[in-house]
Amino acid sequence: MDDKLTQFGQDVWWLVLAKVLLVFVFLVLMTLFAIWYERRVVARMQVRPGPNRVGPAGLLQSLADGLKLAFKEDIMPKMADKAVFFIAPVISTTCAFTAFAVIPFGPTVSVFGEKTPIQLTDVPVAVLLVLACSSMGIYGIVLGGWASGSTYPLLGGLRSSAQMISYEVAMGLSIVAVFMTAGTMSTSQIVDAQKDTQTLTLGGFDLTVPGWYAFLLIPSFLIYAIAAVGETNRAPFDLPEAESELVGGFHTEYSSLKFALFFLAEYINMVTVSGLATTLFLGGWRAPWPISLWDGANQGWWPLLWFTIKVLLLLFVFVWLRGTLPRLRYDQFMRFGWKVLIPLSLLWILTLAGIRVVQGSDLTVQARLAVVGGPILVALAIWMFWPDKRKAIEDPGVHGVDAAGRIGGTEGFPVPPLNLEVPVSPRAQRVLGERETVSTSKES
Amino acid sequence: MSLSPYIPIVGLFALGAGFALFSVAIAPFVGPRRYNRAKLDAYECGIEPTPQPIGGGRFPVKFYLTAMLFIVFDIEIIFLYPWAVSFEALGVFGFVEMVLFIITVFVAYAYVWRRGGLDWD
């Protein structure tokens, strides 16, 4: 199976160095561009111009911001755990960079007489490497939050890590279907597997669709897209940085270049999940349909352009989400991840596997029905007999109030009247009572 | 030569780590240094910061539970990947085994759900 991967690992040393540098520069440029892009797009959505002063159309704004950050004071908080505080942004950034090593940019080209694919490297477990790196990146965030020795960063870091690991599970499950269909985990081979167009027969019509897994495996793509937003801590799932609750989240205490590194890591992660989505679901570096009619579209250096365009479109979706949707509440968000996305992806994997097993086997009709219907029946049974945990909560507002306007007997809490009449205050009642007793005593 | 596809990954890792280490190392020297006692305190909206115990404060046990659950599901994913890759080769046998495995994990999942382990309040 690995014979297709023999083109990797054969590069001469200067080519490897050049590629490493190229990926690094690509990521840094994409980050600088993505920050400008995001600010401009969000500004357009909010009917304002956005940054337009530094450089042509404000393109150099993020570079200027980065330089400015470098010349800001580097504050080490008094309560911080110095070594961990120092190393946390390094972990985040390094993992973010490393994850991009296996993303394919294009086909084999010739550079100074050397044939080489436009991809740093590929290994049989390439996608696993991306997931491993994004998991390791969480260490940077949780350690940074913990080491700050402050309340908000601690909570922000913990929230962030809980959120990222929860959505990492959903993300990991969503791409199982891709491996199943492609039969490999190497990124270049997954791109190859999406090369051919597929013909779907729907109600007598023959539809020619691209072999992109975004079309063939729609549930996987949707789950991946949602999980990717949660995984990168982006709006509407940017709870670790919920300003109204946690100030800045895990990086509240960070300043100067350390803060810049966290920022860089966040944007690289965005580019990485977009690049991975492009590779796994959107046909990778291959040109989309109208362009692919041109024979030269998938040769030479052109695929680099298609890849970048696809990534930028996905980044646009990230910005669009941010410009459109309000932030979720944390419990809703975690519930959605654990109780909806994970069971859904498991069910989808089983269904797909069942269909494929049946298609590929020479079983009898009964056996086919058993294989496909079995899991569905089990799922249905579980759903129907699922115990309803929700207890009927007693409404304390109306039922529990006694005549004295209190809940829970004479020692309980007083409640305001429900008919909106203002009651006589207890003090006024007491005063009135005293007057009456005084007057009666005089009379008698 | 069999390990050589992994060498570029190490290269990118080294470059990324070098860049990040360089950045955090030069930051204190490039930036200004103006001492201010309040600046070194933990930020809490301008009020006196809550005293933190050395080694971090307390945090809800829910985060710990989530991490434990993550390990269970991560292991499930790790078992799913090789099966998915050699799906064609394993055929019906692999499928049935995987259904049994997923059901086994699902029992634990249902238990956690029932006990309120997935509720966040």
Coordinates of C-alpha atoms in Angstrom, one line a residue:
Chain A
M1 CA 0.0 0.0 0.0
D2 CA 2.9 2.3 0.8
D3 CA 4.4 2.1 -2.7
K4 CA 2.5 5.3 -3.7
L5 CA 4.3 7.1 -0.9
T6 CA 7.8 6.3 -2.3
Q7 CA 8.0 9.8 -3.8
F8 CA 8.2 11.2 -0.4
G9 CA 11.4 11.1 1.6
Q10 CA 13.6 11.0 -1.5
D11 CA 14.3 14.8 -1.7
V12 CA 17.8 16.1 -1.6
W13 CA 18.7 18.0 1.6
W14 CA 18.5 21.5 0.1
L15 CA 15.1 20.8 -1.3
V16 CA 13.9 19.6 2.1
L17 CA 15.2 22.8 3.7
A18 CA 13.6 24.9 1.0
K19 CA 10.3 23.2 1.5
V20 CA 10.4 23.6 5.3
L21 CA 11.1 27.3 4.8
L22 CA 8.4 27.6 2.2
V23 CA 5.8 26.1 4.5
F24 CA 6.9 28.3 7.3
V25 CA 6.7 31.4 5.2
F26 CA 3.4 30.3 3.8
L27 CA 1.9 30.0 7.3
V28 CA 3.3 33.3 8.5
L29 CA 2.0 35.1 5.4
M30 CA -1.3 33.4 5.6
T31 CA -1.6 34.5 9.2
L32 CA -0.7 38.1 8.4
F33 CA -3.1 38.0 5.5
A34 CA -5.9 36.3 7.4
I35 CA -5.9 38.9 10.2
W36 CA -6.2 41.7 7.6
Y37 CA -8.8 39.6 5.7
E38 CA -10.9 39.0 8.8
R39 CA -10.8 42.6 9.9
R40 CA -11.8 43.8 6.4
V41 CA -14.6 41.3 5.9
V42 CA -16.1 41.8 9.3
A43 CA -15.8 45.6 8.7
R44 CA -17.7 45.2 5.4
M45 CA -20.4 43.2 7.2
Q46 CA -20.7 46.0 9.8
V47 CA -20.8 48.7 7.1
R48 CA -17.5 50.3 7.9
P49 CA -14.2 50.4 6.0
G50 CA -11.9 48.5 8.3
P51 CA -8.1 48.9 8.3
N52 CA -7.1 50.8 5.2
R53 CA -4.2 53.1 6.2
V54 CA -1.0 51.0 6.3
G55 CA 0.1 49.8 2.9
P56 CA -2.2 49.3 -0.1
A57 CA -5.8 48.7 1.1
G58 CA -4.3 48.3 4.6
L59 CA -2.6 45.1 3.7
L60 CA 0.4 45.8 5.9
Q61 CA -1.7 46.5 9.0
S62 CA -1.1 43.1 10.6
L63 CA 2.6 43.3 9.9
A64 CA 2.6 46.8 11.6
D65 CA 0.6 45.3 14.5
G66 CA 3.1 42.5 14.9
L67 CA 6.1 44.8 14.9
K68 CA 4.3 47.1 17.4
L69 CA 3.7 44.1 19.7
A70 CA 7.4 43.2 19.6
F71 CA 8.3 46.6 21.0
K72 CA 5.8 46.4 23.9
E73 CA 6.8 45.7 27.4
D74 CA 7.0 42.0 28.2
I75 CA 5.3 41.6 31.6
M76 CA 5.9 38.7 33.8
P77 CA 3.1 38.7 36.4
K78 CA 4.1 38.5 40.1
M79 CA 2.1 35.3 40.7
A80 CA 3.2 33.6 37.5
D81 CA 5.0 30.3 37.4
K82 CA 7.9 31.7 35.4
A83 CA 9.2 28.7 33.5
V84 CA 5.8 27.4 32.4
F85 CA 4.6 31.0 31.6
F86 CA 7.6 31.3 29.3
I87 CA 7.2 27.9 27.6
A88 CA 3.4 27.9 27.0
P89 CA 3.3 30.1 23.9
V90 CA 6.2 28.2 22.5
I91 CA 4.3 24.9 22.8
S92 CA 1.2 26.4 21.1
T93 CA 3.1 27.9 18.2
T94 CA 5.4 24.9 17.6
C95 CA 2.5 22.5 17.5
A96 CA 0.6 24.8 15.2
F97 CA 3.5 24.9 12.7
T98 CA 4.2 21.2 12.8
A99 CA 0.7 20.2 12.0
F100 CA 1.0 21.7 8.6
A101 CA 3.8 19.5 7.5
V102 CA 1.7 16.9 5.8
I103 CA -0.8 19.1 4.0
P104 CA -0.4 18.7 0.2
F105 CA -0.2 21.9 -1.9
G106 CA 0.1 20.3 -5.3
P107 CA 1.4 17.6 -7.6
T108 CA 4.9 16.7 -8.6
V109 CA 6.9 19.5 -10.2
S110 CA 10.4 19.9 -11.3
V111 CA 12.6 22.2 -9.3
F112 CA 16.1 22.8 -10.8
G113 CA 16.0 19.3 -12.4
E114 CA 14.7 17.6 -9.2
K115 CA 11.3 16.0 -9.4
T116 CA 9.4 16.6 -6.2
P117 CA 5.8 16.9 -5.0
I118 CA 4.7 20.3 -3.7
Q119 CA 4.2 18.9 -0.2
L120 CA 6.7 18.9 2.6
T121 CA 6.2 15.2 3.3
D122 CA 3.6 12.5 3.6
V123 CA 3.5 9.5 5.9
P124 CA 1.0 6.7 6.2
V125 CA -0.5 8.2 9.3
A126 CA -0.5 11.8 8.1
V127 CA -3.9 12.9 9.3
L128 CA -3.1 11.4 12.7
L129 CA -0.1 13.7 12.9
V130 CA -2.3 16.7 12.3
L131 CA -4.7 15.6 15.1
A132 CA -1.7 14.8 17.4
C133 CA -0.3 18.3 16.9
S134 CA -3.6 20.0 17.5
S135 CA -4.0 18.0 20.7
M136 CA -0.5 18.9 21.9
G137 CA -1.3 22.6 21.2
I138 CA -3.9 22.4 23.9
Y139 CA -1.0 22.0 26.4
G140 CA 0.2 25.5 25.5
I141 CA -3.2 27.0 26.3
V142 CA -4.0 25.1 29.5
L143 CA -0.4 25.6 30.9
G144 CA -0.5 29.3 29.9
G145 CA -3.8 29.8 31.7
W146 CA -2.6 27.9 34.8
A147 CA 0.8 29.5 34.9
S148 CA -0.5 33.1 34.9
G149 CA -1.5 32.7 38.5
S150 CA -4.7 34.7 38.0
T151 CA -8.4 33.7 38.1
Y152 CA -9.5 34.6 34.6
P153 CA -6.7 32.9 32.7
L154 CA -7.1 29.8 34.8
L155 CA -10.8 29.5 34.0
G156 CA -10.2 30.5 30.4
G157 CA -7.5 27.9 29.9
L158 CA -9.6 25.2 31.5
R159 CA -12.6 26.1 29.4
S160 CA -10.5 26.2 26.4
S161 CA -8.9 22.8 26.9
A162 CA -12.3 21.2 27.8
Q163 CA -13.8 22.6 24.7
M164 CA -11.0 21.6 22.4
I165 CA -10.8 18.1 23.6
S166 CA -14.5 17.7 23.4
Y167 CA -14.6 18.9 19.8
E168 CA -11.4 17.0 19.0
V169 CA -13.4 13.8 19.6
A170 CA -16.2 14.9 17.2
M171 CA -13.6 16.0 14.7
G172 CA -11.7 12.7 14.9
L173 CA -14.9 10.7 14.5
S174 CA -16.1 12.8 11.5
I175 CA -13.0 11.9 9.4
V176 CA -13.3 8.1 10.0
A177 CA -15.7 8.0 7.0
V178 CA -13.1 9.6 4.8
F179 CA -10.5 7.0 5.7
M180 CA -13.1 4.3 5.1
T181 CA -13.9 5.6 1.6
A182 CA -10.3 6.4 0.6
G183 CA -8.7 3.4 2.3
T184 CA -5.8 5.4 3.5
M185 CA -4.7 8.0 6.0
S186 CA -2.0 9.6 3.9
T187 CA -3.1 13.1 2.7
S188 CA -1.7 12.8 -0.8
Q189 CA -3.5 9.6 -1.4
I190 CA -6.8 11.0 0.0
V191 CA -6.5 13.8 -2.6
D192 CA -5.9 11.3 -5.3
A193 CA -8.9 9.3 -4.2
Q194 CA -11.1 12.3 -4.9
K195 CA -9.8 12.7 -8.4
D196 CA -12.5 11.1 -10.4
T197 CA -16.0 12.4 -10.8
Q198 CA -18.8 10.1 -9.6
T199 CA -22.1 9.4 -11.2
L200 CA -25.0 9.3 -8.8
T201 CA -28.4 7.9 -10.0
L202 CA -31.2 9.8 -8.3
G203 CA -34.7 9.0 -9.4
G204 CA -33.7 8.1 -12.9
F205 CA -31.4 11.1 -13.4
D206 CA -27.7 10.6 -13.7
L207 CA -25.9 13.3 -11.8
T208 CA -22.2 13.8 -12.3
V209 CA -20.7 15.2 -9.1
P210 CA -17.1 15.8 -8.3
G211 CA -15.5 13.0 -6.3
W212 CA -15.1 15.4 -3.4
Y213 CA -15.9 13.8 -0.1
A214 CA -17.8 16.9 0.9
F215 CA -20.5 15.7 -1.5
L216 CA -20.2 12.0 -1.0
L217 CA -20.0 12.2 2.8
I218 CA -22.1 15.2 3.6
P219 CA -22.7 14.4 7.3
S220 CA -19.0 13.9 7.9
F221 CA -18.2 17.3 6.3
L222 CA -20.9 19.1 8.3
I223 CA -19.7 17.5 11.6
Y224 CA -16.1 18.3 10.7
A225 CA -16.9 21.9 9.9
I226 CA -18.7 22.4 13.2
A227 CA -16.0 20.7 15.1
A228 CA -13.3 22.7 13.4
V229 CA -14.9 25.9 14.6
G230 CA -15.1 24.6 18.1
E231 CA -11.5 23.2 17.9
T232 CA -10.0 26.5 16.9
N233 CA -11.9 28.5 19.5
R234 CA -13.5 30.7 16.9
A235 CA -16.9 32.5 17.2
P236 CA -19.6 31.4 17.9
F237 CA -17.6 28.9 19.9
D238 CA -15.0 31.4 21.3
L239 CA -16.0 30.8 24.9
P240 CA -12.5 30.7 26.2
E241 CA -12.1 34.3 25.2
A242 CA -15.6 35.4 26.2
E243 CA -14.7 39.1 27.0
S244 CA -17.9 39.6 29.0
E245 CA -17.1 36.7 31.3
L246 CA -13.4 36.1 31.2
V247 CA -11.7 39.3 30.0
G248 CA -9.2 37.7 27.5
G249 CA -9.3 34.1 28.6
F250 CA -6.1 32.2 28.9
H251 CA -4.0 35.0 27.4
T252 CA -5.2 37.8 29.8
E253 CA -1.8 38.1 31.4
Y254 CA 0.3 37.8 28.3
S255 CA 1.8 40.7 26.5
S256 CA 4.3 41.6 23.9
L257 CA 5.6 38.8 21.7
K258 CA 4.3 36.0 23.9
F259 CA 0.8 37.3 23.2
A260 CA 1.7 37.6 19.5
L261 CA 2.7 33.9 19.5
F262 CA -0.7 32.8 20.9
F263 CA -2.3 34.9 18.3
L264 CA -0.2 33.4 15.6
A265 CA -1.0 29.9 16.8
E266 CA -4.7 30.6 16.7
Y267 CA -4.6 31.8 13.1
I268 CA -2.2 29.0 12.0
N269 CA -4.7 26.6 13.5
M270 CA -7.4 28.2 11.5
V271 CA -5.4 27.8 8.3
T272 CA -4.5 24.2 9.3
V273 CA -8.1 23.1 9.8
S274 CA -9.1 24.8 6.6
G275 CA -6.2 23.2 4.8
L276 CA -7.2 19.8 6.2
A277 CA -10.8 20.4 5.2
T278 CA -9.7 21.2 1.7
T279 CA -7.5 18.1 1.6
L280 CA -10.0 15.7 3.1
F281 CA -13.3 17.0 1.7
L282 CA -12.8 19.5 -1.1
G283 CA -10.6 17.6 -3.4
G284 CA -7.3 19.1 -2.1
W285 CA -5.3 21.0 -4.6
R286 CA -7.2 19.9 -7.6
A287 CA -9.1 22.5 -9.6
P288 CA -12.8 22.8 -9.1
W289 CA -15.2 21.9 -12.0
P290 CA -15.2 24.7 -14.6
I291 CA -11.4 25.2 -14.3
S292 CA -10.7 21.5 -14.4
L293 CA -11.9 21.3 -18.0
W294 CA -8.6 23.0 -18.8
D295 CA -6.0 20.3 -19.1
G296 CA -3.2 22.2 -17.5
A297 CA -5.2 23.1 -14.4
N298 CA -3.9 20.3 -12.3
Q299 CA -0.3 20.4 -13.5
G300 CA 2.7 22.5 -12.6
W301 CA 2.4 25.2 -10.0
W302 CA -1.3 26.1 -10.7
P303 CA -2.6 23.8 -7.9
L304 CA -0.9 26.0 -5.3
L305 CA -3.4 28.7 -6.4
W306 CA -6.5 26.4 -6.2
F307 CA -5.4 25.2 -2.8
T308 CA -4.9 28.7 -1.5
I309 CA -8.3 29.9 -2.9
K310 CA -10.1 27.0 -1.3
V311 CA -8.4 27.7 2.1
L312 CA -9.3 31.4 1.8
L313 CA -12.9 30.5 1.0
L314 CA -13.0 28.4 4.2
L315 CA -11.4 31.2 6.1
F316 CA -14.2 33.5 4.8
V317 CA -16.7 31.1 6.3
F318 CA -14.9 31.4 9.7
V319 CA -15.2 35.2 9.4
W320 CA -18.8 35.0 8.2
L321 CA -19.7 32.9 11.2
R322 CA -18.0 35.4 13.5
G323 CA -19.9 38.3 11.8
T324 CA -23.2 36.6 12.0
L325 CA -23.7 34.4 15.1
P326 CA -23.7 35.4 18.8
R327 CA -21.7 33.4 21.2
L328 CA -23.2 30.2 22.7
R329 CA -23.6 29.5 26.4
Y330 CA -20.9 27.1 27.7
D331 CA -23.3 24.4 28.9
Q332 CA -25.3 24.5 25.6
F333 CA -22.0 24.2 23.7
M334 CA -20.7 21.3 25.7
R335 CA -24.0 19.5 25.5
F336 CA -24.1 20.0 21.8
G337 CA -20.6 18.5 21.4
W338 CA -21.1 15.5 23.7
K339 CA -24.8 14.7 23.2
V340 CA -25.3 15.5 19.6
L341 CA -22.2 15.5 17.5
I342 CA -20.5 12.4 19.0
P343 CA -23.5 10.0 18.8
L344 CA -24.4 11.4 15.4
S345 CA -21.0 10.7 14.0
L346 CA -20.8 7.2 15.5
L347 CA -24.2 6.4 14.0
W348 CA -23.2 7.8 10.7
I349 CA -20.0 5.7 10.7
L350 CA -21.9 2.6 11.5
T351 CA -24.5 3.3 8.8
L352 CA -21.9 4.0 6.2
A353 CA -19.9 0.9 7.1
G354 CA -23.0 -1.2 7.0
I355 CA -24.0 0.0 3.5
R356 CA -20.5 -0.5 2.2
V357 CA -20.2 -4.0 3.7
V358 CA -23.4 -4.9 2.0
Q359 CA -22.4 -3.5 -1.3
G360 CA -19.1 -5.2 -1.3
S361 CA -20.3 -8.7 -0.3
D362 CA -22.2 -11.5 -2.0
L363 CA -24.6 -12.0 0.9
T364 CA -28.2 -13.2 0.6
V365 CA -31.0 -10.6 0.9
Q366 CA -31.8 -11.6 4.4
A367 CA -28.2 -11.2 5.5
R368 CA -28.0 -7.8 3.9
L369 CA -31.1 -6.7 5.6
A370 CA -29.8 -7.9 8.9
V371 CA -26.5 -6.1 8.5
V372 CA -28.1 -2.8 7.5
G373 CA -31.2 -3.0 9.6
G374 CA -29.6 -4.3 12.7
P375 CA -27.7 -1.2 13.8
I376 CA -30.7 1.0 12.8
L377 CA -33.0 -1.1 14.9
V378 CA -30.6 -1.0 17.8
A379 CA -30.3 2.8 17.5
L380 CA -34.1 3.1 17.3
A381 CA -34.6 0.9 20.3
I382 CA -32.1 2.9 22.3
W383 CA -33.8 6.1 21.3
M384 CA -37.2 4.8 22.1
F385 CA -36.4 3.3 25.5
W386 CA -34.1 6.1 26.5
P387 CA -35.0 6.9 30.1
D388 CA -36.2 10.5 30.4
K389 CA -33.9 11.9 33.1
R390 CA -35.7 15.2 33.2
K391 CA -37.7 15.4 36.4
A392 CA -40.7 17.6 36.6
I393 CA -39.4 20.6 38.4
E394 CA -41.9 21.9 40.9
D395 CA -42.7 25.4 40.1
P396 CA -42.0 27.2 43.4
G397 CA -43.5 30.5 42.3
V398 CA -47.2 29.7 42.6
H399 CA -47.7 26.5 44.5
G400 CA -45.4 26.8 47.4
V401 CA -46.5 30.2 48.7
D402 CA -48.4 30.1 51.9
A403 CA -50.9 32.7 53.2
A404 CA -48.1 34.8 54.8
G405 CA -46.4 35.2 51.4
R406 CA -43.5 32.9 52.3
I407 CA -42.1 29.7 50.8
G408 CA -41.1 26.9 53.2
G409 CA -43.1 27.8 56.3
T410 CA -42.6 30.6 58.8
E411 CA -38.8 30.3 58.5
G412 CA -38.8 30.4 54.7
F413 CA -38.2 33.2 52.2
P414 CA -40.8 35.9 51.5
V415 CA -41.8 36.2 47.9
P416 CA -43.2 39.3 46.2
P417 CA -47.0 39.2 45.5
L418 CA -48.0 37.8 42.1
N419 CA -50.9 40.1 41.6
L420 CA -48.5 43.1 41.4
E421 CA -50.2 44.9 44.3
V422 CA -47.7 46.6 46.5
P423 CA -48.2 45.1 50.0
V424 CA -48.0 47.1 53.2
S425 CA -44.5 46.9 54.4
P426 CA -43.9 44.7 57.5
R427 CA -42.5 47.7 59.3
A428 CA -45.6 49.9 58.5
Q429 CA -47.8 47.0 59.7
R430 CA -45.9 46.8 63.0
V431 CA -46.1 50.6 63.5
L432 CA -49.9 50.6 62.8
G433 CA -50.3 47.7 65.2
E434 CA -48.4 49.5 67.9
R435 CA -50.6 52.7 67.4
E436 CA -53.7 50.6 67.7
T437 CA -52.6 48.9 70.9
V438 CA -51.7 52.3 72.3
S439 CA -55.0 53.9 71.5
T440 CA -56.9 50.9 72.8
S441 CA -55.0 51.1 76.1
K442 CA -55.8 54.8 76.5
E443 CA -59.5 54.1 76.0
S444 CA -59.7 51.4 78.5
Chain B
M1 CA 15.9 5.2 4.5
S2 CA 12.5 4.0 5.7
L3 CA 12.3 6.8 8.3
S4 CA 13.2 9.6 6.0
P5 CA 9.6 10.9 5.2
Y6 CA 9.5 11.9 8.9
I7 CA 12.7 14.0 8.8
P8 CA 11.0 17.0 7.1
I9 CA 8.4 17.0 10.0
V10 CA 11.3 17.2 12.4
G11 CA 12.7 20.1 10.3
L12 CA 9.5 22.1 10.4
F13 CA 9.1 21.3 14.1
A14 CA 12.7 22.6 14.7
L15 CA 12.1 25.8 12.7
G16 CA 8.8 26.5 14.4
A17 CA 10.3 25.9 17.9
G18 CA 13.3 28.0 17.0
F19 CA 11.2 30.8 15.8
A20 CA 8.9 30.7 18.9
L21 CA 11.8 30.4 21.4
F22 CA 13.7 33.2 19.7
S23 CA 10.6 35.4 19.9
V24 CA 9.9 34.8 23.6
A25 CA 13.6 35.1 24.4
I26 CA 14.2 38.5 22.7
A27 CA 10.8 40.0 23.9
P28 CA 12.2 41.2 27.3
F29 CA 15.2 42.9 25.6
V30 CA 13.4 44.6 22.7
G31 CA 10.5 46.0 24.7
P32 CA 10.8 48.8 27.3
R33 CA 10.8 48.1 31.0
R34 CA 8.9 50.5 33.2
Y35 CA 8.3 49.2 36.7
N36 CA 4.8 49.6 38.2
R37 CA 3.6 47.5 41.1
A38 CA 0.0 47.4 39.8
K39 CA 1.1 46.2 36.4
L40 CA 2.6 43.0 37.9
D41 CA -0.6 42.1 39.7
A42 CA -3.0 39.6 38.3
Y43 CA -5.6 41.4 36.2
E44 CA -9.1 41.6 37.7
C45 CA -10.9 44.5 36.2
G46 CA -8.9 47.0 38.2
I47 CA -9.8 45.8 41.7
E48 CA -7.3 44.2 44.2
P49 CA -6.7 40.7 42.9
T50 CA -8.1 37.8 44.8
P51 CA -5.2 36.1 46.6
Q52 CA -4.4 32.9 44.8
P53 CA -2.9 29.9 46.5
I54 CA 0.5 28.9 45.3
G55 CA 0.2 26.4 42.5
G56 CA -3.1 27.5 41.2
G57 CA -6.6 27.9 42.6
R58 CA -9.4 25.4 42.7
F59 CA -11.4 24.6 39.7
P60 CA -14.6 22.7 39.0
V61 CA -14.2 18.9 38.9
K62 CA -16.3 18.9 35.7
F63 CA -13.2 19.8 33.7
Y64 CA -11.4 16.8 35.1
L65 CA -14.4 14.5 34.2
T66 CA -14.4 15.9 30.7
A67 CA -10.7 15.1 30.3
M68 CA -11.3 11.5 31.5
L69 CA -14.2 11.1 29.1
F70 CA -12.0 12.4 26.3
I71 CA -9.5 9.6 26.9
V72 CA -12.2 7.0 26.6
F73 CA -13.3 8.4 23.3
D74 CA -9.9 9.1 22.0
I75 CA -9.0 5.4 22.5
E76 CA -12.2 4.5 20.6
I77 CA -11.1 6.8 17.7
I78 CA -7.6 5.2 17.7
F79 CA -9.3 1.8 17.3
L80 CA -11.6 3.1 14.6
Y81 CA -8.8 4.5 12.4
P82 CA -6.9 1.3 11.5
W83 CA -10.3 -0.4 11.0
A84 CA -11.4 2.3 8.6
V85 CA -8.2 2.2 6.6
S86 CA -8.3 -1.5 6.1
F87 CA -12.1 -1.6 5.9
E88 CA -12.2 -3.4 2.5
A89 CA -9.8 -6.1 3.6
L90 CA -11.6 -6.8 6.9
G91 CA -15.1 -7.0 5.4
V92 CA -18.1 -8.3 7.3
F93 CA -16.0 -9.8 10.1
G94 CA -14.4 -6.4 10.9
F95 CA -17.7 -4.6 10.6
V96 CA -19.4 -6.9 13.1
E97 CA -16.4 -6.7 15.5
M98 CA -16.5 -2.9 15.3
V99 CA -20.2 -2.8 15.9
L100 CA -19.7 -4.8 19.1
F101 CA -16.8 -2.5 20.2
I102 CA -18.8 0.6 19.6
I103 CA -21.8 -0.8 21.5
T104 CA -19.4 -1.7 24.4
V105 CA -18.2 1.9 24.5
F106 CA -21.7 3.1 24.1
V107 CA -22.7 1.4 27.3
A108 CA -20.2 3.5 29.2
Y109 CA -21.4 6.5 27.3
A110 CA -25.0 5.9 28.2
Y111 CA -24.0 5.3 31.8
V112 CA -22.2 8.7 32.0
W113 CA -25.1 10.4 30.3
R114 CA -27.6 8.8 32.7
R115 CA -25.5 9.8 35.7
G116 CA -25.4 13.4 34.5
G117 CA -21.7 13.3 33.7
L118 CA -22.4 15.2 30.4
D119 CA -24.5 17.9 32.0
W120 CA -22.9 21.2 32.6
D121 CA -24.6 23.5 35.1

